[in-house]
Amino acid sequence: MKTEEELGEWRRTHYSSQITPELDGKEVTIFGWVSSVRTQGGITFLIVNDKEGMFQVTTVKGKASDELVEKVGTISEHTSIGVRGIVKKIAKAPNGAEVVPSEIKVLNAAREKPSFSIFGGALPSIDKRLDIRAVDLRRDRAQALFRIQRVLLQSLREFFRENGYLEVRTPKLISTATEGGASLFSVLYYNRPSFLTQSPQLYKEELVMPFEKVYEIGPAFRAEESRTQKHLSEITSIDIEEAFVDYTDVMDTLESLIRRGAADVADRCAREFERLKRTPVELPKRFDRLTYEEVIEQIGRNREGISWGDDITGPDGEEIGRTHPGFYFITDWPTTSKPFYIKPKSAKPKVSESFDLMHGSLELASGGTRVTSKSALMKRLKEQKLKPQAFEYHLAVFDYGMPPHAGFGLGLERLMMTLTGEENIREVTLFPRDKLRLVP
Ligand code: AMO
């Protein structure tokens, strides 16, 4: 029996979801990969999946040609096949109809069986699954997650378009760090040192000069030392930057963006949430805005030793997350805890015009008003022990009337975790990268 037949002239006429009782008697050509083979009393049922769902192919010994019956008998799970046949209305089949084949092409027979069943039952550790991620992604849950992601991205882009933001693409190979030197990946750029970008920060700021309102959805790289459920080394960052506004305005924008994405996902992905056995995330009437100072006070009531200026991490972050399980902002962080481009408050420079968007204890986004004055930016660089000379190309732009501006960066994967209830960021990443993983 041939195990790799040519596609030849065959082209799909229908997807699985279109194989419905209304097509009864019609000839169709469909493709997919076999997810189960079952023979019972001379009848072989193949369940075949394609990107839209599944269809049943039923071959009856005695009715189908001997050659076809024999061929069907050799087909194993995961094999890619093409089926030409007649649709038959039948209540018990998926979508109420099956295909009775006249011809089957085995396009590529599966030679291996994955070490775990992708069709249900216990799953091994995520690392085992990631080793053959392309097969793992055939699982129903994974299919549902990435369909939700598609709707989310479409919704976010609609929001940006409706609100007058221009989509931009900024360089990913860069010469200077923006988010702290420790998490930088070095790359040899011809014969010079360079880095993979940690965020589009400086470029998106520069782009408000010509375009005023920009957004980017693109990769960012962080050499994270710790391997956790919520950190990756390569993420997709959703960034905006806008002229003539401050951090309070972009917090409003971020809140509207999250509301829009969550509502569209809930509306358009009811089937996917059913497949995940989860319900869409709940949205409060308004996202609370707690200042950093209020949060430190709350922690200080239960625990001694925390003082103004400390970061809110570990058990402290968990505690705030327990008392604020949904979406909320922490605003007005100490200036020293934020990058050089974040603007200190004019009346109280110890505090910055900054925010983090949280969901429970998970940080989803951070942003703020930016420093606009060149001399202030040089001062901030020096305070953070960075060399203004290394940023000369960026500082130069500030001589040409850089407008006041603000923006944020939002992690797509973390937003997906929040919207779908997944606890491991790797589940919502096609090919996750972390300290131990560079393949597949
Ligand atoms: P920040 O460094 O806070 O801010 O990053 C923004 C958001 O990106 C996500 N994120 C990550 N997600 C998973 N794994 C990681 N290793 C990781 N690192 C970051 C988080 C985080 O909130 N330039 C600023 C943004 C701005 O001010 O516009 C920045 O990069 O969801």
Coordinates of N, CA and C and ligand atoms in Angstrom, one line a residue, residues 179 199 201 204 222 224 230-232 235 239 341 363-367 370 407-409 411 414 425, ligand 1:
E179 N 15.6 48.3 29.1 CA 14.9 47.8 30.2 C 15.8 47.2 31.3
S199 N 12.3 45.7 24.2 CA 11.0 46.4 24.0 C 11.2 47.4 22.9
Q201 N 10.8 50.4 23.1 CA 10.6 51.7 23.8 C 11.1 52.9 23.1
K204 N 9.4 53.6 19.6 CA 8.0 54.0 19.6 C 7.9 55.5 20.1
R222 N 13.9 38.7 26.5 CA 14.3 39.0 27.9 C 15.1 37.7 28.3
E224 N 15.7 36.0 30.9 CA 15.3 35.8 32.3 C 16.0 34.6 32.9
K230 N 5.3 32.2 34.5 CA 4.9 33.4 33.8 C 6.0 34.2 33.1
H231 N 7.2 33.6 33.0 CA 8.3 34.2 32.3 C 8.7 33.4 31.1
L232 N 8.9 34.2 30.0 CA 9.5 33.6 28.8 C 10.7 34.4 28.4
I235 N 8.9 37.1 24.0 CA 7.4 37.4 24.2 C 6.9 38.2 23.1
D239 N 2.5 47.2 22.3 CA 2.9 48.5 22.7 C 2.2 49.7 22.1
Y341 N 13.4 56.4 31.2 CA 12.5 57.2 30.3 C 11.2 57.6 31.0
E363 N 1.5 40.7 36.7 CA 1.6 42.0 36.0 C 1.4 41.8 34.5
L364 N 0.5 42.5 34.0 CA 0.1 42.4 32.6 C 0.8 43.4 31.7
A365 N 0.9 44.6 32.3 CA 1.4 45.8 31.5 C 2.1 46.8 32.4
S366 N 3.0 47.6 31.8 CA 3.4 48.7 32.5 C 3.6 49.9 31.6
G367 N 3.6 51.1 32.1 CA 3.7 52.2 31.3 C 3.8 53.5 32.1
R370 N 6.4 59.9 29.7 CA 7.9 59.9 29.4 C 8.5 61.2 29.7
G407 N 2.8 56.1 27.1 CA 2.5 54.8 26.5 C 2.6 53.7 27.5
F408 N 2.4 52.5 26.9 CA 2.5 51.3 27.7 C 2.9 50.1 26.9
G409 N 3.4 49.0 27.6 CA 3.7 47.8 27.0 C 2.9 46.7 27.7
G411 N 2.0 42.5 27.8 CA 2.4 41.2 27.3 C 1.3 40.4 26.8
R414 N 0.7 37.0 28.7 CA 0.1 37.1 30.0 C -1.4 37.5 29.9
I425 N 2.4 30.0 31.2 CA 2.5 30.8 30.0 C 2.8 30.0 28.7
Ligands
AMO1 P1 8.0 45.8 31.0 O1 9.4 45.5 31.1 O2 7.2 45.9 32.3 O3 7.8 47.3 30.4 O4 7.3 44.8 30.1 C1 5.9 45.0 29.7 C2 5.1 43.8 29.8 O5 5.7 42.7 29.1 C3 5.5 41.5 29.7 N1 6.7 40.8 30.0 C4 6.9 39.5 30.1 N2 6.0 38.5 29.9 C5 6.5 37.2 30.0 N3 7.8 36.9 30.2 C6 8.7 37.9 30.4 N4 10.0 37.6 30.6 C7 8.3 39.3 30.3 N5 8.9 40.5 30.4 C8 7.9 41.4 30.3 C9 4.7 41.8 31.0 C10 5.1 43.2 31.2 O6 4.1 43.9 32.0 N6 9.0 49.5 27.8 C11 8.1 49.2 28.9 C12 6.7 49.4 28.6 C13 6.3 50.9 28.5 O7 6.6 51.7 29.4 O8 5.7 51.3 27.5 C14 8.4 47.7 29.2 O9 9.0 46.9 28.4 O10 3.3 41.6 30.7

